[in-house]
Amino acid sequence: MANQDISQLHTEAVELLKQLIATPSFSKEENETAEILIHFFAQKGIEHFRVGNNVYAKNKFYDAAKPSVLLNSHHDTVKPNAKYTRDPFEPIVEDGKLFGLGSNDAGGCLVSLIATFLYYYEKENLSHNVVFAASAEEEISGVNGIELVLPYLGNINFGIVGEPTKMDMAVAERGLMVIDCIAQGKAGHAARKEGVNALYIAMDDINWIRNYKFDKVSPLLGESMLTVTVIGTENQQHNVVPPQCKFVIDVRVNELYTFDEILGELKENLKSQFKPRTTRMKSTSIAMDHPLVKAGIELGRGYYGSPTTSDKALMPFPALKMGPGDSARSHTADEYVYVDEIKGGIELYIKLLDRIL
């Protein structure tokens, strides 16, 4: 790995990230950044494809008979934090920091993985194919993101998902399930103690949720957690006993439980009706003896369980979440990534994959 090669890749990655920052790409509105990525690959003479707002490419000597590794990150962003003091779409470098919306989550990861893909693109006799995909709708777990493009990528054996982890290895991540609940009662006049108060039924259920502890505790992710985050009735008058009360449970599950097990526990203990919005965002983990993880440990990288979800949850193969930047900066005002973090990301991705490819 020549320093000159890495320097050039780094320069191009930073310039690409500046273009992406300057172009709004909220979830479901990533058309223009998809065009930027298409233009970038076209200028390089790399065959590329688009599915919705997802852009993907395969290495020059792709061989369907070989196993494949996927390099993936997303190019959509959340909307700017209300406390921004800078123009979120103006990419400015100050004190080694590149400021702008999506710079840290996950632009630095995205362009570092693109640079890594370019490094391997023309190499012959690799043990694995290298496939790159920039996905859409990650921030909202949308159905037109990674799930839409996966069928076009060929048989993927394992992947790297670029999210800001300080280049440590997130070997497991919590699953997310949001559950809508309705407590059913009966309307009545509050002055006459009529009806059945749905709010009280909900409160009993919420009290159970608040105090319940799941038995299986993960060494990486800790306990699975139930948190009630929304509650309300349709009442507009103080003197009506509410016939219905709605509340929402945020479920963060470790890798030791399935969503069916969680739902079964709720069914046994809640009086309220409930329904999950989706069960797609499952908890995932990659084995500690997987070649990717072993290579990372050899390179001195730490590992941990991530409390947040990513497109990794939607992949039917082992994937390691790892990337430059710091998740603590994600979705914050005046978001930034260090320019040197991008260079370090490129170097470490290549060192990691060199041990496998």
mmCIF file of C-alpha atoms in Angstrom:
data_model
loop_
_atom_site.group_PDB
_atom_site.id
_atom_site.type_symbol
_atom_site.label_atom_id
_atom_site.label_comp_id
_atom_site.label_asym_id
_atom_site.label_seq_id
_atom_site.Cartn_x
_atom_site.Cartn_y
_atom_site.Cartn_z
ATOM 1 C CA MET A 1 0.000 0.000 0.000
ATOM 2 C CA ALA A 2 1.884 3.049 -1.250
ATOM 3 C CA ASN A 3 1.548 6.263 0.718
ATOM 4 C CA GLN A 4 1.064 8.128 -2.553
ATOM 5 C CA ASP A 5 -1.903 5.899 -3.427
ATOM 6 C CA ILE A 6 -3.529 6.491 -0.047
ATOM 7 C CA SER A 7 -2.868 10.223 -0.249
ATOM 8 C CA GLN A 8 -4.616 10.435 -3.618
ATOM 9 C CA LEU A 9 -7.545 8.323 -2.433
ATOM 10 C CA HIS A 10 -7.844 10.511 0.659
ATOM 11 C CA THR A 11 -7.845 13.737 -1.332
ATOM 12 C CA GLU A 12 -10.528 12.455 -3.689
ATOM 13 C CA ALA A 13 -12.606 11.145 -0.763
ATOM 14 C CA VAL A 14 -12.604 14.511 0.997
ATOM 15 C CA GLU A 15 -13.541 16.370 -2.186
ATOM 16 C CA LEU A 16 -16.386 13.916 -2.827
ATOM 17 C CA LEU A 17 -17.642 14.345 0.725
ATOM 18 C CA LYS A 18 -17.688 18.121 0.288
ATOM 19 C CA GLN A 19 -19.934 17.698 -2.761
ATOM 20 C CA LEU A 20 -22.253 15.384 -0.834
ATOM 21 C CA ILE A 21 -22.479 17.752 2.153
ATOM 22 C CA ALA A 22 -23.379 20.656 -0.153
ATOM 23 C CA THR A 23 -26.289 18.660 -1.585
ATOM 24 C CA PRO A 24 -29.357 18.028 0.627
ATOM 25 C CA SER A 25 -30.136 14.309 0.844
ATOM 26 C CA PHE A 26 -32.819 13.779 3.458
ATOM 27 C CA SER A 27 -34.225 10.258 3.606
ATOM 28 C CA LYS A 28 -36.390 9.553 0.527
ATOM 29 C CA GLU A 29 -34.916 12.696 -1.101
ATOM 30 C CA GLU A 30 -31.486 11.353 -2.076
ATOM 31 C CA ASN A 31 -31.843 11.747 -5.841
ATOM 32 C CA GLU A 32 -29.186 14.446 -6.201
ATOM 33 C CA THR A 33 -26.531 12.736 -4.098
ATOM 34 C CA ALA A 34 -27.209 9.523 -6.028
ATOM 35 C CA GLU A 35 -26.426 11.508 -9.181
ATOM 36 C CA ILE A 36 -23.179 12.776 -7.629
ATOM 37 C CA LEU A 37 -22.103 9.203 -6.865
ATOM 38 C CA ILE A 38 -23.026 8.037 -10.367
ATOM 39 C CA HIS A 39 -20.998 10.863 -11.884
ATOM 40 C CA PHE A 40 -18.037 10.023 -9.637
ATOM 41 C CA PHE A 41 -17.965 6.378 -10.770
ATOM 42 C CA ALA A 42 -18.532 7.369 -14.404
ATOM 43 C CA GLN A 43 -15.507 9.691 -14.313
ATOM 44 C CA LYS A 44 -13.454 6.758 -13.034
ATOM 45 C CA GLY A 45 -14.671 4.564 -15.889
ATOM 46 C CA ILE A 46 -16.271 2.164 -13.399
ATOM 47 C CA GLU A 47 -19.420 0.332 -14.402
ATOM 48 C CA HIS A 48 -22.109 1.223 -11.880
ATOM 49 C CA PHE A 49 -25.826 0.773 -11.399
ATOM 50 C CA ARG A 50 -28.715 2.513 -9.703
ATOM 51 C CA VAL A 51 -31.769 0.969 -8.042
ATOM 52 C CA GLY A 52 -34.052 3.670 -6.682
ATOM 53 C CA ASN A 53 -31.658 6.023 -4.920
ATOM 54 C CA ASN A 54 -29.185 3.232 -4.175
ATOM 55 C CA VAL A 55 -25.934 3.130 -6.170
ATOM 56 C CA TYR A 56 -23.730 0.053 -6.460
ATOM 57 C CA ALA A 57 -20.665 -1.243 -8.292
ATOM 58 C CA LYS A 58 -18.563 -4.414 -8.468
ATOM 59 C CA ASN A 59 -14.820 -4.868 -8.846
ATOM 60 C CA LYS A 60 -13.462 -5.066 -12.400
ATOM 61 C CA PHE A 61 -12.619 -8.774 -12.219
ATOM 62 C CA TYR A 62 -15.836 -9.805 -10.467
ATOM 63 C CA ASP A 63 -16.272 -13.574 -10.634
ATOM 64 C CA ALA A 64 -19.647 -15.025 -9.634
ATOM 65 C CA ALA A 65 -17.905 -18.246 -8.601
ATOM 66 C CA LYS A 66 -15.995 -16.429 -5.837
ATOM 67 C CA PRO A 67 -17.292 -15.336 -2.436
ATOM 68 C CA SER A 68 -18.030 -11.629 -2.095
ATOM 69 C CA VAL A 69 -17.574 -8.945 0.538
ATOM 70 C CA LEU A 70 -19.930 -5.956 0.606
ATOM 71 C CA LEU A 71 -18.744 -2.451 1.498
ATOM 72 C CA ASN A 72 -21.808 -0.422 2.439
ATOM 73 C CA SER A 73 -22.744 2.920 3.911
ATOM 74 C CA HIS A 74 -25.628 5.348 3.416
ATOM 75 C CA HIS A 75 -25.881 8.738 1.724
ATOM 76 C CA ASP A 76 -29.122 9.976 3.261
ATOM 77 C CA THR A 77 -29.159 12.288 6.276
ATOM 78 C CA VAL A 78 -31.526 13.423 8.978
ATOM 79 C CA LYS A 79 -32.744 17.014 8.888
ATOM 80 C CA PRO A 80 -30.472 19.613 10.509
ATOM 81 C CA ASN A 81 -30.516 19.953 14.276
ATOM 82 C CA ALA A 82 -32.362 23.145 15.263
ATOM 83 C CA LYS A 83 -29.296 24.426 17.136
ATOM 84 C CA TYR A 84 -27.005 24.639 14.107
ATOM 85 C CA THR A 85 -24.890 27.814 14.141
ATOM 86 C CA ARG A 86 -23.402 27.100 10.689
ATOM 87 C CA ASP A 87 -24.925 26.513 7.298
ATOM 88 C CA PRO A 88 -25.383 22.714 7.413
ATOM 89 C CA PHE A 89 -24.845 22.519 3.647
ATOM 90 C CA GLU A 90 -21.613 24.520 3.533
ATOM 91 C CA PRO A 91 -18.608 22.163 3.751
ATOM 92 C CA ILE A 92 -15.858 24.076 5.541
ATOM 93 C CA VAL A 93 -12.598 22.713 6.949
ATOM 94 C CA GLU A 94 -11.415 24.401 10.161
ATOM 95 C CA ASP A 95 -8.796 23.080 12.574
ATOM 96 C CA GLY A 96 -8.764 19.769 10.735
ATOM 97 C CA LYS A 97 -12.538 19.351 11.016
ATOM 98 C CA LEU A 98 -14.811 19.089 7.978
ATOM 99 C CA PHE A 99 -18.145 20.581 9.041
ATOM 100 C CA GLY A 100 -21.522 19.865 7.453
ATOM 101 C CA LEU A 101 -24.688 17.819 7.707
ATOM 102 C CA GLY A 102 -23.920 14.129 7.225
ATOM 103 C CA SER A 103 -20.156 14.626 7.469
ATOM 104 C CA ASN A 104 -19.912 12.242 10.422
ATOM 105 C CA ASP A 105 -23.081 10.194 9.886
ATOM 106 C CA ALA A 106 -22.147 8.701 7.624
ATOM 107 C CA GLY A 107 -20.334 10.692 4.956
ATOM 108 C CA GLY A 108 -16.848 10.047 6.298
ATOM 109 C CA CYS A 109 -17.558 6.322 6.329
ATOM 110 C CA LEU A 110 -19.145 6.393 2.884
ATOM 111 C CA VAL A 111 -16.239 8.098 1.111
ATOM 112 C CA SER A 112 -13.669 6.011 3.015
ATOM 113 C CA LEU A 113 -15.362 2.841 1.783
ATOM 114 C CA ILE A 114 -15.555 4.228 -1.752
ATOM 115 C CA ALA A 115 -11.798 4.888 -1.582
ATOM 116 C CA THR A 116 -11.270 1.339 -0.316
ATOM 117 C CA PHE A 117 -13.352 -0.014 -3.195
ATOM 118 C CA LEU A 118 -11.255 1.999 -5.663
ATOM 119 C CA TYR A 119 -8.071 0.587 -4.122
ATOM 120 C CA TYR A 120 -9.206 -2.969 -4.901
ATOM 121 C CA TYR A 121 -11.191 -2.267 -8.066
ATOM 122 C CA GLU A 122 -8.535 -3.229 -10.648
ATOM 123 C CA LYS A 123 -6.663 -5.829 -8.598
ATOM 124 C CA GLU A 124 -6.630 -9.300 -10.098
ATOM 125 C CA ASN A 125 -6.607 -12.667 -8.352
ATOM 126 C CA LEU A 126 -8.388 -11.508 -5.210
ATOM 127 C CA SER A 127 -9.803 -14.316 -3.093
ATOM 128 C CA HIS A 128 -13.121 -12.436 -2.857
ATOM 129 C CA ASN A 129 -15.131 -10.080 -5.025
ATOM 130 C CA VAL A 130 -15.453 -6.564 -3.635
ATOM 131 C CA VAL A 131 -18.924 -5.035 -4.008
ATOM 132 C CA PHE A 132 -19.797 -1.483 -3.018
ATOM 133 C CA ALA A 133 -23.278 -0.116 -2.272
ATOM 134 C CA ALA A 134 -24.328 3.371 -1.192
ATOM 135 C CA SER A 135 -27.776 2.936 0.283
ATOM 136 C CA ALA A 136 -30.717 5.280 0.758
ATOM 137 C CA GLU A 137 -33.312 5.660 3.527
ATOM 138 C CA GLU A 138 -31.038 4.293 6.258
ATOM 139 C CA GLU A 139 -31.993 7.003 8.747
ATOM 140 C CA ILE A 140 -35.654 5.973 8.587
ATOM 141 C CA SER A 141 -35.077 2.243 7.983
ATOM 142 C CA GLY A 142 -37.035 2.681 4.754
ATOM 143 C CA VAL A 143 -37.992 -0.231 2.522
ATOM 144 C CA ASN A 144 -36.384 1.425 -0.531
ATOM 145 C CA GLY A 145 -32.905 1.367 0.973
ATOM 146 C CA ILE A 146 -30.528 -1.549 1.427
ATOM 147 C CA GLU A 147 -33.313 -4.138 1.145
ATOM 148 C CA LEU A 148 -34.169 -2.871 -2.321
ATOM 149 C CA VAL A 149 -30.629 -3.144 -3.666
ATOM 150 C CA LEU A 150 -29.472 -6.384 -1.993
ATOM 151 C CA PRO A 151 -30.999 -8.703 -4.647
ATOM 152 C CA TYR A 152 -28.868 -6.982 -7.319
ATOM 153 C CA LEU A 153 -25.538 -7.458 -5.558
ATOM 154 C CA GLY A 154 -25.046 -11.167 -6.146
ATOM 155 C CA ASN A 155 -24.270 -13.655 -3.402
ATOM 156 C CA ILE A 156 -22.708 -11.707 -0.517
ATOM 157 C CA ASN A 157 -20.839 -13.727 2.102
ATOM 158 C CA PHE A 158 -20.099 -10.966 4.607
ATOM 159 C CA GLY A 159 -19.941 -7.202 4.772
ATOM 160 C CA ILE A 160 -18.620 -4.045 6.372
ATOM 161 C CA VAL A 161 -21.232 -1.433 7.248
ATOM 162 C CA GLY A 162 -19.778 2.055 7.520
ATOM 163 C CA GLU A 163 -21.029 3.894 10.594
ATOM 164 C CA PRO A 164 -18.971 6.162 12.884
ATOM 165 C CA THR A 165 -17.355 3.867 15.484
ATOM 166 C CA LYS A 166 -13.895 5.480 15.819
ATOM 167 C CA MET A 167 -12.773 2.500 13.689
ATOM 168 C CA ASP A 168 -13.474 0.113 16.542
ATOM 169 C CA MET A 169 -15.599 -2.930 15.759
ATOM 170 C CA ALA A 170 -19.296 -3.005 16.605
ATOM 171 C CA VAL A 171 -19.641 -6.791 16.614
ATOM 172 C CA ALA A 172 -23.246 -6.715 17.823
ATOM 173 C CA GLU A 173 -26.054 -4.208 17.805
ATOM 174 C CA ARG A 174 -29.431 -3.939 19.459
ATOM 175 C CA GLY A 175 -32.567 -4.630 17.512
ATOM 176 C CA LEU A 176 -35.382 -2.075 17.472
ATOM 177 C CA MET A 177 -39.100 -2.721 17.560
ATOM 178 C CA VAL A 178 -41.743 -0.019 18.039
ATOM 179 C CA ILE A 179 -45.074 -1.249 19.385
ATOM 180 C CA ASP A 180 -48.392 0.635 19.285
ATOM 181 C CA CYS A 181 -50.678 -0.233 22.198
ATOM 182 C CA ILE A 182 -54.369 0.485 22.851
ATOM 183 C CA ALA A 183 -56.069 0.037 26.212
ATOM 184 C CA GLN A 184 -59.817 -0.375 25.738
ATOM 185 C CA GLY A 185 -62.271 0.856 28.372
ATOM 186 C CA LYS A 186 -65.782 2.291 28.386
ATOM 187 C CA ALA A 187 -66.834 5.944 28.349
ATOM 188 C CA GLY A 188 -68.707 7.386 31.292
ATOM 189 C CA HIS A 189 -69.270 10.540 33.349
ATOM 190 C CA ALA A 190 -66.440 11.170 35.790
ATOM 191 C CA ALA A 191 -68.822 12.651 38.400
ATOM 192 C CA ARG A 192 -70.817 9.442 38.624
ATOM 193 C CA LYS A 193 -67.948 6.925 38.513
ATOM 194 C CA GLU A 194 -69.332 5.486 35.310
ATOM 195 C CA GLY A 195 -67.498 3.524 32.652
ATOM 196 C CA VAL A 196 -64.147 1.774 32.643
ATOM 197 C CA ASN A 197 -61.130 4.092 32.612
ATOM 198 C CA ALA A 198 -58.831 3.032 29.772
ATOM 199 C CA LEU A 199 -56.120 5.319 31.125
ATOM 200 C CA TYR A 200 -55.933 3.272 34.331
ATOM 201 C CA ILE A 201 -55.689 0.039 32.327
ATOM 202 C CA ALA A 202 -52.822 1.584 30.368
ATOM 203 C CA MET A 203 -51.158 2.752 33.583
ATOM 204 C CA ASP A 204 -51.247 -0.770 35.020
ATOM 205 C CA ASP A 205 -49.615 -2.095 31.841
ATOM 206 C CA ILE A 206 -47.064 0.705 31.807
ATOM 207 C CA ASN A 207 -46.183 0.005 35.429
ATOM 208 C CA TRP A 208 -45.534 -3.637 34.532
ATOM 209 C CA ILE A 209 -43.378 -2.546 31.569
ATOM 210 C CA ARG A 210 -41.445 -0.139 33.769
ATOM 211 C CA ASN A 211 -40.519 -2.817 36.270
ATOM 212 C CA TYR A 212 -40.083 -5.910 34.093
ATOM 213 C CA LYS A 213 -36.578 -7.330 33.659
ATOM 214 C CA PHE A 214 -35.624 -9.837 30.961
ATOM 215 C CA ASP A 215 -33.550 -12.748 32.238
ATOM 216 C CA LYS A 216 -30.933 -13.051 29.495
ATOM 217 C CA VAL A 217 -28.278 -10.342 29.726
ATOM 218 C CA SER A 218 -25.776 -10.003 26.882
ATOM 219 C CA PRO A 219 -22.098 -9.423 27.716
ATOM 220 C CA LEU A 220 -21.984 -7.107 24.686
ATOM 221 C CA LEU A 221 -25.376 -5.395 24.729
ATOM 222 C CA GLY A 222 -26.610 -5.738 28.294
ATOM 223 C CA GLU A 223 -30.318 -6.105 29.025
ATOM 224 C CA SER A 224 -33.168 -5.986 26.544
ATOM 225 C CA MET A 225 -35.223 -2.900 27.352
ATOM 226 C CA LEU A 226 -38.861 -1.828 27.161
ATOM 227 C CA THR A 227 -39.523 1.931 27.380
ATOM 228 C CA VAL A 228 -42.899 3.661 27.081
ATOM 229 C CA THR A 229 -42.282 6.885 25.181
ATOM 230 C CA VAL A 230 -45.753 8.170 24.169
ATOM 231 C CA ILE A 231 -49.162 8.146 25.887
ATOM 232 C CA GLY A 232 -52.485 9.875 25.251
ATOM 233 C CA THR A 233 -56.283 9.733 25.066
ATOM 234 C CA GLU A 234 -58.668 11.411 22.660
ATOM 235 C CA ASN A 235 -60.473 13.212 25.479
ATOM 236 C CA GLN A 236 -61.133 16.928 25.074
ATOM 237 C CA GLN A 237 -63.267 17.228 28.227
ATOM 238 C CA HIS A 238 -62.158 16.748 31.829
ATOM 239 C CA ASN A 239 -65.389 15.062 32.932
ATOM 240 C CA VAL A 240 -65.370 12.113 30.510
ATOM 241 C CA VAL A 241 -63.883 8.768 31.526
ATOM 242 C CA PRO A 242 -61.643 7.895 28.546
ATOM 243 C CA PRO A 243 -62.814 4.805 26.637
ATOM 244 C CA GLN A 244 -59.456 4.366 24.952
ATOM 245 C CA CYS A 245 -55.811 5.127 25.770
ATOM 246 C CA LYS A 246 -52.942 4.745 23.338
ATOM 247 C CA PHE A 247 -49.276 4.372 24.189
ATOM 248 C CA VAL A 248 -46.064 3.400 22.430
ATOM 249 C CA ILE A 249 -43.327 1.023 23.567
ATOM 250 C CA ASP A 250 -39.756 1.430 22.315
ATOM 251 C CA VAL A 251 -38.140 -2.036 22.438
ATOM 252 C CA ARG A 252 -34.361 -2.448 22.313
ATOM 253 C CA VAL A 253 -33.516 -6.128 22.173
ATOM 254 C CA ASN A 254 -30.155 -7.826 22.621
ATOM 255 C CA GLU A 255 -28.934 -10.683 20.436
ATOM 256 C CA LEU A 256 -30.194 -13.292 22.940
ATOM 257 C CA TYR A 257 -33.894 -12.644 22.229
ATOM 258 C CA THR A 258 -36.045 -12.818 19.128
ATOM 259 C CA PHE A 259 -38.875 -10.372 18.594
ATOM 260 C CA ASP A 260 -41.341 -13.282 18.838
ATOM 261 C CA GLU A 261 -40.081 -14.014 22.345
ATOM 262 C CA ILE A 262 -40.556 -10.369 23.337
ATOM 263 C CA LEU A 263 -44.056 -10.270 21.876
ATOM 264 C CA GLY A 264 -44.922 -13.525 23.649
ATOM 265 C CA GLU A 265 -43.924 -12.019 26.998
ATOM 266 C CA LEU A 266 -46.093 -8.970 26.357
ATOM 267 C CA LYS A 267 -49.047 -11.129 25.349
ATOM 268 C CA GLU A 268 -48.892 -12.974 28.648
ATOM 269 C CA ASN A 269 -48.762 -9.843 30.783
ATOM 270 C CA LEU A 270 -50.520 -6.889 29.136
ATOM 271 C CA LYS A 271 -54.255 -6.184 29.152
ATOM 272 C CA SER A 272 -53.875 -3.699 26.298
ATOM 273 C CA GLN A 273 -53.997 -4.679 22.651
ATOM 274 C CA PHE A 274 -50.720 -4.136 20.815
ATOM 275 C CA LYS A 275 -49.122 -4.422 17.401
ATOM 276 C CA PRO A 276 -45.513 -3.934 16.268
ATOM 277 C CA ARG A 277 -44.997 -1.481 13.435
ATOM 278 C CA THR A 278 -42.325 -3.752 11.982
ATOM 279 C CA THR A 279 -40.127 -6.650 13.042
ATOM 280 C CA ARG A 280 -37.459 -5.976 10.394
ATOM 281 C CA MET A 281 -34.852 -4.281 12.576
ATOM 282 C CA LYS A 282 -33.576 -7.364 14.359
ATOM 283 C CA SER A 283 -30.602 -7.611 16.683
ATOM 284 C CA THR A 284 -27.475 -8.901 14.967
ATOM 285 C CA SER A 285 -24.006 -10.109 15.843
ATOM 286 C CA ILE A 286 -20.935 -11.368 14.029
ATOM 287 C CA ALA A 287 -18.929 -14.259 15.460
ATOM 288 C CA MET A 288 -15.748 -13.351 17.286
ATOM 289 C CA ASP A 289 -13.858 -15.928 15.208
ATOM 290 C CA HIS A 290 -15.055 -14.445 11.894
ATOM 291 C CA PRO A 291 -12.070 -13.514 9.689
ATOM 292 C CA LEU A 292 -13.075 -9.831 9.731
ATOM 293 C CA VAL A 293 -13.164 -9.694 13.526
ATOM 294 C CA LYS A 294 -9.957 -11.699 13.898
ATOM 295 C CA ALA A 295 -8.212 -9.359 11.462
ATOM 296 C CA GLY A 296 -9.433 -6.327 13.407
ATOM 297 C CA ILE A 297 -8.175 -7.764 16.682
ATOM 298 C CA GLU A 298 -4.786 -8.455 15.053
ATOM 299 C CA LEU A 299 -4.697 -4.780 14.085
ATOM 300 C CA GLY A 300 -5.335 -3.755 17.679
ATOM 301 C CA ARG A 301 -8.920 -2.591 17.224
ATOM 302 C CA GLY A 302 -11.336 -2.783 20.123
ATOM 303 C CA TYR A 303 -14.804 -4.315 19.904
ATOM 304 C CA TYR A 304 -18.138 -3.608 21.566
ATOM 305 C CA GLY A 305 -21.901 -3.952 21.314
ATOM 306 C CA SER A 306 -23.679 -0.999 19.736
ATOM 307 C CA PRO A 307 -26.912 0.358 21.264
ATOM 308 C CA THR A 308 -28.013 1.821 17.921
ATOM 309 C CA THR A 309 -29.330 0.106 14.807
ATOM 310 C CA SER A 310 -28.108 0.342 11.213
ATOM 311 C CA ASP A 311 -28.607 -1.292 7.820
ATOM 312 C CA LYS A 312 -26.670 -4.212 9.285
ATOM 313 C CA ALA A 313 -30.003 -5.305 10.819
ATOM 314 C CA LEU A 314 -31.424 -5.895 7.344
ATOM 315 C CA MET A 315 -28.581 -8.006 5.981
ATOM 316 C CA PRO A 316 -28.975 -11.816 5.796
ATOM 317 C CA PHE A 317 -25.210 -12.370 6.156
ATOM 318 C CA PRO A 318 -22.587 -11.530 8.820
ATOM 319 C CA ALA A 319 -21.595 -7.880 8.855
ATOM 320 C CA LEU A 320 -19.219 -5.766 10.891
ATOM 321 C CA LYS A 321 -20.194 -2.187 11.730
ATOM 322 C CA MET A 322 -17.059 -0.064 11.624
ATOM 323 C CA GLY A 323 -16.080 3.365 10.405
ATOM 324 C CA PRO A 324 -14.293 6.675 10.955
ATOM 325 C CA GLY A 325 -15.976 9.351 13.052
ATOM 326 C CA ASP A 326 -17.717 9.249 16.407
ATOM 327 C CA SER A 327 -21.360 8.277 16.901
ATOM 328 C CA ALA A 328 -21.589 10.904 19.667
ATOM 329 C CA ARG A 329 -21.444 13.571 16.917
ATOM 330 C CA SER A 330 -24.257 12.049 14.866
ATOM 331 C CA HIS A 331 -27.415 14.165 14.531
ATOM 332 C CA THR A 332 -25.828 16.992 16.538
ATOM 333 C CA ALA A 333 -25.628 20.675 15.653
ATOM 334 C CA ASP A 334 -22.524 21.697 13.700
ATOM 335 C CA GLU A 335 -21.710 18.080 12.889
ATOM 336 C CA TYR A 336 -18.173 17.387 11.720
ATOM 337 C CA VAL A 337 -15.654 14.690 10.906
ATOM 338 C CA TYR A 338 -11.885 15.077 11.173
ATOM 339 C CA VAL A 339 -10.203 15.018 7.782
ATOM 340 C CA ASP A 340 -7.520 12.761 9.269
ATOM 341 C CA GLU A 341 -10.219 10.333 10.436
ATOM 342 C CA ILE A 342 -11.092 9.729 6.810
ATOM 343 C CA LYS A 343 -7.469 8.985 5.946
ATOM 344 C CA GLY A 344 -7.179 6.673 8.948
ATOM 345 C CA GLY A 345 -10.412 4.963 7.928
ATOM 346 C CA ILE A 346 -9.148 4.252 4.436
ATOM 347 C CA GLU A 347 -5.857 2.896 5.756
ATOM 348 C CA LEU A 348 -7.496 0.629 8.323
ATOM 349 C CA TYR A 349 -10.159 -0.689 5.947
ATOM 350 C CA ILE A 350 -7.406 -1.667 3.525
ATOM 351 C CA LYS A 351 -5.247 -3.255 6.201
ATOM 352 C CA LEU A 352 -8.276 -5.200 7.436
ATOM 353 C CA LEU A 353 -9.247 -6.462 3.996
ATOM 354 C CA ASP A 354 -5.660 -7.222 2.957
ATOM 355 C CA ARG A 355 -5.701 -9.961 5.597
ATOM 356 C CA ILE A 356 -8.669 -11.573 3.859
ATOM 357 C CA LEU A 357 -8.476 -10.747 0.150
#
